[in-house]
Short mmCIF file of C-alpha atoms in Angstrom, two decimals:
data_model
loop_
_atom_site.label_atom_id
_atom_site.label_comp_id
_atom_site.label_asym_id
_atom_site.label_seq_id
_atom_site.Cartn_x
_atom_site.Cartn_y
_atom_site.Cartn_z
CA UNK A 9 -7.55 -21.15 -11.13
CA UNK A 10 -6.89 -18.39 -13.05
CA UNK A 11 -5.68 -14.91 -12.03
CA UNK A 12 -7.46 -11.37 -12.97
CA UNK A 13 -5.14 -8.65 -13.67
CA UNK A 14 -7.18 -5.41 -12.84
CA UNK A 15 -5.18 -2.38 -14.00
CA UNK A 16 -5.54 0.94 -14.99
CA UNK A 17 -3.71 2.84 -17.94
CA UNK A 18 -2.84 5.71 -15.77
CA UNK A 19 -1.40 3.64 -12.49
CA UNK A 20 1.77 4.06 -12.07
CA UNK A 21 2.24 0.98 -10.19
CA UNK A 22 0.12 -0.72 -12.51
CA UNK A 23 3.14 0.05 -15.21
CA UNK A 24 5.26 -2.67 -12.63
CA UNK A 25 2.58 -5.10 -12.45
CA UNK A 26 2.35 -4.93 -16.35
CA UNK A 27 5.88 -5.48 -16.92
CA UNK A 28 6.16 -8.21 -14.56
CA UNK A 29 3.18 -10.67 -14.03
CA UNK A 30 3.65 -12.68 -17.16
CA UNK A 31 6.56 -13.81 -15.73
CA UNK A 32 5.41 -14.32 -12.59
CA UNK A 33 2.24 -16.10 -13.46
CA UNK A 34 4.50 -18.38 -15.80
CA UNK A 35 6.86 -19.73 -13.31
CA UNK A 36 3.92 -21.04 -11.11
CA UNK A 37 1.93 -21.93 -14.39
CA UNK A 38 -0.79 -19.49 -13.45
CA UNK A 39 -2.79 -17.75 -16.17
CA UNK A 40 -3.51 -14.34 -16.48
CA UNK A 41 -6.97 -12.46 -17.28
CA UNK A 42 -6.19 -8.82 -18.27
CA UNK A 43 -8.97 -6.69 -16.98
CA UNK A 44 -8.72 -2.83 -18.20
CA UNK A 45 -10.32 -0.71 -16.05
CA UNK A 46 -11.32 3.04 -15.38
CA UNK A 47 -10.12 4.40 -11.70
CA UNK A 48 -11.23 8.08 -12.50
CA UNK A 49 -14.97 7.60 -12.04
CA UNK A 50 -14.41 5.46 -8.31
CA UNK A 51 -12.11 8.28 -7.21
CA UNK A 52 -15.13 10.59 -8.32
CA UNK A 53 -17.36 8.52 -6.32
CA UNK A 54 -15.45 9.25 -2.80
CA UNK A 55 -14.89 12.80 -3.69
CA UNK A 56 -11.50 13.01 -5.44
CA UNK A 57 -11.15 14.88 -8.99
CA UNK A 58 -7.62 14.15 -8.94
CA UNK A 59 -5.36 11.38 -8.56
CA UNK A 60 -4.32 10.84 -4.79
CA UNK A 61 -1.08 10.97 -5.09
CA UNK A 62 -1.78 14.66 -6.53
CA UNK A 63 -4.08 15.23 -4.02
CA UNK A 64 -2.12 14.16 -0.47
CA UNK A 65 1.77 15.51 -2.02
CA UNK A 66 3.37 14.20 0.85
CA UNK A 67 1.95 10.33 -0.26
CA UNK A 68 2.90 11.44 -4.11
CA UNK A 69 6.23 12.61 -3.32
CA UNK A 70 6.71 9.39 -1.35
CA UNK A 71 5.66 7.32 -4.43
CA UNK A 72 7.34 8.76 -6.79
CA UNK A 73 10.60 7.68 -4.90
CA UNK A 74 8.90 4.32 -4.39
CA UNK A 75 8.03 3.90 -7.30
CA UNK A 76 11.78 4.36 -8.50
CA UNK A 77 13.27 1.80 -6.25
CA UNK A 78 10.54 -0.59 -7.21
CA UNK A 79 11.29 -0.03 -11.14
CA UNK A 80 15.06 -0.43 -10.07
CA UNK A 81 14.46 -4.04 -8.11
CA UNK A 82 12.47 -4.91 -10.79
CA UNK A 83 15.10 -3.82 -13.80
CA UNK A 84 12.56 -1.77 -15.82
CA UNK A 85 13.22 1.61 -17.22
CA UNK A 86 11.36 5.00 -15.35
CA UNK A 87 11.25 8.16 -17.05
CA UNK A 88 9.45 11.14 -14.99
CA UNK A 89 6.15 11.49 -16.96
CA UNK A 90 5.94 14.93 -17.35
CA UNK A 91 2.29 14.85 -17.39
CA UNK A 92 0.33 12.60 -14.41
CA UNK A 93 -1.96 11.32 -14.12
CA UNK A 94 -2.40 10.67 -18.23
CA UNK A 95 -5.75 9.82 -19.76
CA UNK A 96 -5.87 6.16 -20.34
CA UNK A 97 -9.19 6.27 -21.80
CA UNK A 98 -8.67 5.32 -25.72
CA UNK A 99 -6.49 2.38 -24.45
CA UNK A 100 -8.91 1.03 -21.83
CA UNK A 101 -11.57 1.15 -24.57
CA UNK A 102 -9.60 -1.08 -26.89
CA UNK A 103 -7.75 -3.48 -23.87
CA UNK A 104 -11.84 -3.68 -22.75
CA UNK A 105 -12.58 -4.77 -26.45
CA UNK A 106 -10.02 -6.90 -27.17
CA UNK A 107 -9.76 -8.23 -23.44
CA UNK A 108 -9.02 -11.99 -24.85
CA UNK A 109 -6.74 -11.34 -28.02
CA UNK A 110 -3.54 -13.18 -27.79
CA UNK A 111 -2.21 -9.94 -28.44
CA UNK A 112 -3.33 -7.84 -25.33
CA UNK A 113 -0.50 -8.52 -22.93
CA UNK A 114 1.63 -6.93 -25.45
CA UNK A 115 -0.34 -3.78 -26.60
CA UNK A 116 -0.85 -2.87 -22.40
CA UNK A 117 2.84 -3.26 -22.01
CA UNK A 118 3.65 -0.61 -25.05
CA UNK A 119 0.98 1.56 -23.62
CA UNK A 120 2.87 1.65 -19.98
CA UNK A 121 5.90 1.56 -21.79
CA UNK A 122 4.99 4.78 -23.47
CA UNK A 123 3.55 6.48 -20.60
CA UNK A 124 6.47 5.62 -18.03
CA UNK A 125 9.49 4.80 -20.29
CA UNK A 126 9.00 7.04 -23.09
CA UNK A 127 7.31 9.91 -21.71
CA UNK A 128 4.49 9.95 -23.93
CA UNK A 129 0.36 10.89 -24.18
CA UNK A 130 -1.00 8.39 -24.46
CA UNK A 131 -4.47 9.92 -25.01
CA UNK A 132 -2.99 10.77 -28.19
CA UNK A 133 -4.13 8.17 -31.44
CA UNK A 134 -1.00 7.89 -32.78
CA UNK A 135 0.72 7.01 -29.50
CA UNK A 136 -1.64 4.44 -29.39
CA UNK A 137 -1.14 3.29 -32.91
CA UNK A 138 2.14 2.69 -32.55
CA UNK A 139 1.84 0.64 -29.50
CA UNK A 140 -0.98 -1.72 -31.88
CA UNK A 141 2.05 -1.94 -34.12
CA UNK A 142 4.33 -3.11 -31.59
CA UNK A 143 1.84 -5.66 -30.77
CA UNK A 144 1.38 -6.76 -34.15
CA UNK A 145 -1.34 -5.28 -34.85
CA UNK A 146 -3.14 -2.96 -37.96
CA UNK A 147 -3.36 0.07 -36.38
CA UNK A 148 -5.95 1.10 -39.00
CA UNK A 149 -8.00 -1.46 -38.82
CA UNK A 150 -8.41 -1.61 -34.55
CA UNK A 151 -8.19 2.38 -33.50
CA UNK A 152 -11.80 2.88 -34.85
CA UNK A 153 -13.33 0.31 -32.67
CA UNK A 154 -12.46 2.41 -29.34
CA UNK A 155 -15.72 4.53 -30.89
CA UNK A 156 -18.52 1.72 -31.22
CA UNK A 157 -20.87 2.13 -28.75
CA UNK A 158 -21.09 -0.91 -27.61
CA UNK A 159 -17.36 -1.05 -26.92
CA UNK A 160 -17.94 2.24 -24.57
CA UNK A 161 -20.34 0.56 -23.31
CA UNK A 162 -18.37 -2.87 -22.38
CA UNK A 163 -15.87 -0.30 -20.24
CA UNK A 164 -18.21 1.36 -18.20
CA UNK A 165 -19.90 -2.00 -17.29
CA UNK A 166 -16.42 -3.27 -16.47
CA UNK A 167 -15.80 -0.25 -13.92
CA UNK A 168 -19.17 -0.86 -12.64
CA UNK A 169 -17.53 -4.61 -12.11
CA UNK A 170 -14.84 -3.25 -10.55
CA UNK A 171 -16.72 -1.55 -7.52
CA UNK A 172 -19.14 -4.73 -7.12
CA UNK A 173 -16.04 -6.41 -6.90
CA UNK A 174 -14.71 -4.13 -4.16
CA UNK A 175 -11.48 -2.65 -6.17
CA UNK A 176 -10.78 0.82 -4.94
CA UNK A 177 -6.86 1.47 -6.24
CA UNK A 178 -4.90 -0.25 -9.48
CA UNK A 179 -3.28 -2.70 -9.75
CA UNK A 180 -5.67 -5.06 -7.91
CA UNK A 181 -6.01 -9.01 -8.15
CA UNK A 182 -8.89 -11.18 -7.71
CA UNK A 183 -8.82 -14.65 -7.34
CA UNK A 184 -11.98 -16.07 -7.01
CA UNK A 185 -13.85 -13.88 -4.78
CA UNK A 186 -10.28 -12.41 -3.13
CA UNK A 187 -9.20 -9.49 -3.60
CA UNK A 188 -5.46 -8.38 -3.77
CA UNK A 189 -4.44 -4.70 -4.23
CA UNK A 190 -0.74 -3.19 -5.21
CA UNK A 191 1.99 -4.45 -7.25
CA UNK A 192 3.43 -5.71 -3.78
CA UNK A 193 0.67 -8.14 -2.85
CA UNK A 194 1.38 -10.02 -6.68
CA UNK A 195 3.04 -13.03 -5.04
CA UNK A 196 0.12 -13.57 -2.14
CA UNK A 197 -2.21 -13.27 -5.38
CA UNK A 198 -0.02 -15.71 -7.16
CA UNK A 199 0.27 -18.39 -3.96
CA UNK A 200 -3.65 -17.92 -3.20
CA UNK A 201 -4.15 -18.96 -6.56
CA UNK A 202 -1.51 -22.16 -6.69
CA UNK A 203 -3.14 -23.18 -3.64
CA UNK A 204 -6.30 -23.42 -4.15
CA UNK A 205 -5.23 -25.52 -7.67
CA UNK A 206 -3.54 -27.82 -5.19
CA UNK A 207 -7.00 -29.02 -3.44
CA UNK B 16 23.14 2.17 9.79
CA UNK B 17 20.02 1.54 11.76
CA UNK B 18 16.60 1.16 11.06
CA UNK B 19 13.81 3.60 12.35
CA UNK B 20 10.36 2.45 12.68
CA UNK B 21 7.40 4.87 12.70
CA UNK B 22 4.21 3.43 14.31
CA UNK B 23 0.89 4.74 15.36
CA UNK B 24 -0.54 2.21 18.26
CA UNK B 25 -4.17 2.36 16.25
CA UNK B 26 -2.74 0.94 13.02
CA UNK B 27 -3.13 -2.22 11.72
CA UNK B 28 -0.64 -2.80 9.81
CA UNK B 29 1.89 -1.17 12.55
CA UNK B 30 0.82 -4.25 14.67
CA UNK B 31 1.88 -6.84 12.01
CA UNK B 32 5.53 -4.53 11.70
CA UNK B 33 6.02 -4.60 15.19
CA UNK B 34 5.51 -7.99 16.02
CA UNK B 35 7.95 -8.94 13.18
CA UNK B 36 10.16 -6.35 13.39
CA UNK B 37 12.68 -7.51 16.05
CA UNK B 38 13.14 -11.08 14.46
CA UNK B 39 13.58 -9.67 10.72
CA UNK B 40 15.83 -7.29 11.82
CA UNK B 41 18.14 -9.27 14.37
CA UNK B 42 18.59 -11.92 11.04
CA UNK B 43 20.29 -9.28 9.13
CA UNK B 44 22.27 -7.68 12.54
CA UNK B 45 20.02 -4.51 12.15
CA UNK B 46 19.71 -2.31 15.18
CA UNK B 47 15.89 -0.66 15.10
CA UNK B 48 14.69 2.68 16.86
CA UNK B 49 11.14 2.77 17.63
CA UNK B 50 9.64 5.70 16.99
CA UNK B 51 5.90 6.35 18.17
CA UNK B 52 4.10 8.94 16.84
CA UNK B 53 0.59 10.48 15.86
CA UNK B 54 -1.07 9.79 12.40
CA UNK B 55 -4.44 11.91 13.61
CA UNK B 56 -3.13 14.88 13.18
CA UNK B 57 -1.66 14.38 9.92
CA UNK B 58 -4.87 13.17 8.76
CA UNK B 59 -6.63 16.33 9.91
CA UNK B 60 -4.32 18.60 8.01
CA UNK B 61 -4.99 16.50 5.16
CA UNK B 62 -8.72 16.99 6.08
CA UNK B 63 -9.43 13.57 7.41
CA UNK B 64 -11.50 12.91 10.83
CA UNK B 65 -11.13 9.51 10.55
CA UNK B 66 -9.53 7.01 9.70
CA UNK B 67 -8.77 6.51 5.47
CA UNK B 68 -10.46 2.90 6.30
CA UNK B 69 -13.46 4.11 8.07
CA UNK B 70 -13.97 7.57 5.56
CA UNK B 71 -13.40 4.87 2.30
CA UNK B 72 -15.32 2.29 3.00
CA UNK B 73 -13.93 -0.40 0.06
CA UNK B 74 -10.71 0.20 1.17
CA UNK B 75 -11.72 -0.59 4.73
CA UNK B 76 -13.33 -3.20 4.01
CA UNK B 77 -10.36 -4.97 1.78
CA UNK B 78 -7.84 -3.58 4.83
CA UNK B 79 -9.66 -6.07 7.20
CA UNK B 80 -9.86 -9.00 4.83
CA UNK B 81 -6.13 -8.13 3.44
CA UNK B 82 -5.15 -8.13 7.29
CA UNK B 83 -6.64 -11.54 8.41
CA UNK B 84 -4.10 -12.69 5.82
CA UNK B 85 -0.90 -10.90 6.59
CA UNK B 86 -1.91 -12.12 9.92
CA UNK B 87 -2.22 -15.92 9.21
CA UNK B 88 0.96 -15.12 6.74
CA UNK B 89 3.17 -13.81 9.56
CA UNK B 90 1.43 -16.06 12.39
CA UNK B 91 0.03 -13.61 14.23
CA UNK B 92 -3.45 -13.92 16.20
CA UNK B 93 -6.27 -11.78 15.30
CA UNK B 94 -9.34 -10.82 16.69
CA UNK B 95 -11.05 -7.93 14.94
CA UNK B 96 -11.32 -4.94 17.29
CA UNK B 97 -14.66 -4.22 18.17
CA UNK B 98 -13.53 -0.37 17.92
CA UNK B 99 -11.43 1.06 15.43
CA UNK B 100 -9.43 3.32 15.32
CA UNK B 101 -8.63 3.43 18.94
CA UNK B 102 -7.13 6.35 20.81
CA UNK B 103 -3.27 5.28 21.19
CA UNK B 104 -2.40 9.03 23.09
CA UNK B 105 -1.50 7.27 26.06
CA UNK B 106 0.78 4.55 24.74
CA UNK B 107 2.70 6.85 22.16
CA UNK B 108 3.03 9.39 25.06
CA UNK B 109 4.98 6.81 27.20
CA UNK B 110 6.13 5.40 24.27
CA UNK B 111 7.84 8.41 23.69
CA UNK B 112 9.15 9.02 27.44
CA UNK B 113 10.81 6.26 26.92
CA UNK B 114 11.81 5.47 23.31
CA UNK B 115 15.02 3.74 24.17
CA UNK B 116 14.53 1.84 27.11
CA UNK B 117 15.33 -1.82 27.24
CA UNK B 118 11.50 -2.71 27.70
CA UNK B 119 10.05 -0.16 24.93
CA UNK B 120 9.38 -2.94 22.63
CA UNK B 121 7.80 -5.60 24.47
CA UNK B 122 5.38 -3.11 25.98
CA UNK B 123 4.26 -1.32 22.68
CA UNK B 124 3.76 -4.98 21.66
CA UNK B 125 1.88 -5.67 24.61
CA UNK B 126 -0.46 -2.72 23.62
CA UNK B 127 -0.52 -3.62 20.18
CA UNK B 128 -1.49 -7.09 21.10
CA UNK B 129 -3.94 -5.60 23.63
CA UNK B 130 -5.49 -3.82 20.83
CA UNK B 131 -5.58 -6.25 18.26
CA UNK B 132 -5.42 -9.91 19.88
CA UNK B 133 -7.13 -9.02 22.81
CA UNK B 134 -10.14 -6.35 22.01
CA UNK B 135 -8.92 -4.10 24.60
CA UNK B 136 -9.38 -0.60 24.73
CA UNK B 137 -5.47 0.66 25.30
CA UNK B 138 -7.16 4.38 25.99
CA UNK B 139 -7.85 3.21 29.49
CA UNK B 140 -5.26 2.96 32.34
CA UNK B 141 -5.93 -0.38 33.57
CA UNK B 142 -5.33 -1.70 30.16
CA UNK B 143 -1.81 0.04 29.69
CA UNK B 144 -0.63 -0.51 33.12
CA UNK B 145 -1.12 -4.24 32.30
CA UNK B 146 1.52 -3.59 29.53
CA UNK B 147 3.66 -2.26 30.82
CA UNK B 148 3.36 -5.11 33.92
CA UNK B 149 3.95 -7.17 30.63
CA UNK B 150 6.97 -5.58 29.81
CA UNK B 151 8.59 -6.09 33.39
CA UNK B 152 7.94 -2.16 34.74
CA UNK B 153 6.07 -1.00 37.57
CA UNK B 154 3.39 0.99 36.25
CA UNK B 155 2.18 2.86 39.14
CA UNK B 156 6.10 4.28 38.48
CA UNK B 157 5.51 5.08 35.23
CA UNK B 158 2.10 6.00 34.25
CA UNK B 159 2.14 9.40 35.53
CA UNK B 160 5.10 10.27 33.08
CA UNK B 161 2.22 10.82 30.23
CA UNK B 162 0.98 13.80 31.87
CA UNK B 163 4.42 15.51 32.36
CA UNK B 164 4.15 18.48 29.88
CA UNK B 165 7.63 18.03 28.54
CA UNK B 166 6.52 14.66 27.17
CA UNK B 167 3.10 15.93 25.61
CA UNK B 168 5.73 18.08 24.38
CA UNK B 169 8.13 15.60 23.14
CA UNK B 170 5.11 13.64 21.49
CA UNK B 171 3.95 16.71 19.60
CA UNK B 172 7.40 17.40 18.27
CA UNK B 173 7.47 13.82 17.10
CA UNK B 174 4.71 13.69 14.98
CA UNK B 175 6.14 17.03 13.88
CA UNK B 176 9.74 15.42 12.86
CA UNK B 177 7.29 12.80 11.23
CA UNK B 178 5.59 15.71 9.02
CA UNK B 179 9.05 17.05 7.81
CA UNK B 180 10.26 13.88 6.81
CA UNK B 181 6.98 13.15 4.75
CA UNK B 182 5.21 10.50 6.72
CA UNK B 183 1.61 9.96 5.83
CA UNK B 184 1.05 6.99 7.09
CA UNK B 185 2.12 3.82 9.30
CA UNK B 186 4.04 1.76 9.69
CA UNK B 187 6.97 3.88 7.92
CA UNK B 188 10.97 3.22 8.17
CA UNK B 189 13.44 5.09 7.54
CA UNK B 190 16.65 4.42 6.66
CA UNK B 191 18.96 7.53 6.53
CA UNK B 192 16.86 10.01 4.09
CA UNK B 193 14.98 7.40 2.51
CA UNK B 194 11.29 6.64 3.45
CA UNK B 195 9.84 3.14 2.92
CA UNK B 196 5.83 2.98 4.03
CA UNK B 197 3.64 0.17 5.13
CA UNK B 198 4.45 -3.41 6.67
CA UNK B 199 5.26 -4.33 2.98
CA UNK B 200 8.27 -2.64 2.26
CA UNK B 201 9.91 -3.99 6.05
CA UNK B 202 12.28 -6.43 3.74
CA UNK B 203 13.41 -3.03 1.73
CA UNK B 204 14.24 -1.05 4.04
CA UNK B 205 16.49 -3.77 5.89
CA UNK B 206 17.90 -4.63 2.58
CA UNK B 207 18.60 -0.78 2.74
CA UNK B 208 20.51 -0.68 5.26
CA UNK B 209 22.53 -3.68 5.02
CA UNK B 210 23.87 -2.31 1.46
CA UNK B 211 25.02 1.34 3.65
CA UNK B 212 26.38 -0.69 5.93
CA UNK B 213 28.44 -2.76 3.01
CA UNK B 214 29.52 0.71 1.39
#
């Protein structure tokens, strides 16, 4: 039984899930699907333009202290992103195309890495080609595909996949028709999906 | 350094806190204030007339299948309420009265299992005297205390106190300064305040 990773570029709590799952998923020899997804058009949907932790401060301000002592259990660096929530667009496009490649795990990890470690846009092309390059990848050769139709296309159905499926908030987990949601329900994700192996 | 527990009798997740809240805590020699308070109000300045679950109705939806199991997780009986979210005023007022008697938590457990094991409305009377019957008091004794205006009083300037230290929702803990929210994060705040206490 495999495990889908839903995530979105701009999640914040996402960025933990990222960093962590293959891990995780390893020690219980669980495998991971790596679903990039859009959360801006389902916040549209119930009315928010905004991110809700920019929209309720009082639950922002509360994550971004969360979301410290989470990064600190968890050993991975935080820097303050100056700019929240960032547009994850151009990444989702390519994680959407290349949702399989061997390489995918680590191209989403630079992209977090560069949003929450490093500070920087990641809207911005040669953000993004470095983080192909850290992943081994020609830069050159992959940026151009976020533009094919068909590969905008392949993103929007995947949102639309998302809200079949229920998701609502980043990171979420399915397994099988269960859904999971937040970095902090990873293990039940992770024990739902060992046990139903074990029948 | 002791651990206070914010909880709103209509919420879900508050019932799965407080029934495991007293065991969790006594295995790490934690002392825990219980601290009732309003979440409707906060949701109306926030623009909210309902319940988050009822006004999103994904999120709803994955709350009550994400509940079932926490509940089978943690052992705890379930039956879904057949009205939700129901009108705690009268618990959290004599909740309030009498935050640190002896018997405070095994009646607000009594109401929460009232609420959520039982399908009772804890609005009415009959239901609430039973609880506090439950919790070894003699309710005709008590009962009137929720219409004494210094604790409607006391109950407002609760959910005040909750405001200023950035509550949104429940459960929440805090331990000193430091907010932890939701049933999840029970194991970090105790782990909180067992490394204050080693300082």
């Amino acid at each position: 039984m495999k495990l889908e990773f839903w995530f979105e570029f701009a999640s914040t709590y996402s960025y933990v899930a990222a960093m962590r799952i293959e891990d995780a998923a390893a020690r219980v020899g669980v495998e991971v699907e790596w679903r990039a997804f859009l959360l801006g058009p389902i916040f549209r949907q119930q009315g928010w333009t905004d991110s809700p932790f920019n929209l309720f401060p009082a639950k922002g301000r509360y994550m971004w202290q969360d979301l410290q002592r989470q990064c600190r259990k968890h050993g991975l660096p935080l820097r303050m992103p100056s700019m929240f929530p960032r547009n994850g667009l151009l990444a989702a496009r390519l994680a959407c195309a290349h949702a399989d490649a061997p390489w995918l795990p680590a191209f989403v990890q630079a992209v977090y890495r560069a949003n929450f470690e490093h500070d920087e846009d990641i809207a911005d092309e040669t953000v993004i080609a470095a983080c192909l390059a850290h992943a081994g990848q020609d830069a050159a050769s992959i940026l151009p595909d976020a533009q094919l139709p068909a590969v905008k296309q392949a993103l929007i159905a995947r949102t639309g996949d998302a809200v079949r499926h229920g998701l609502f908030g980043a990171p979420s987990f399915r397994v099988g028709d269960d859904l999971f949601w937040g970095d902090d329900r990873l293990a039940d994700a992770l024990e739902a999906c060992t046990a139903l192996r074990s029948r």
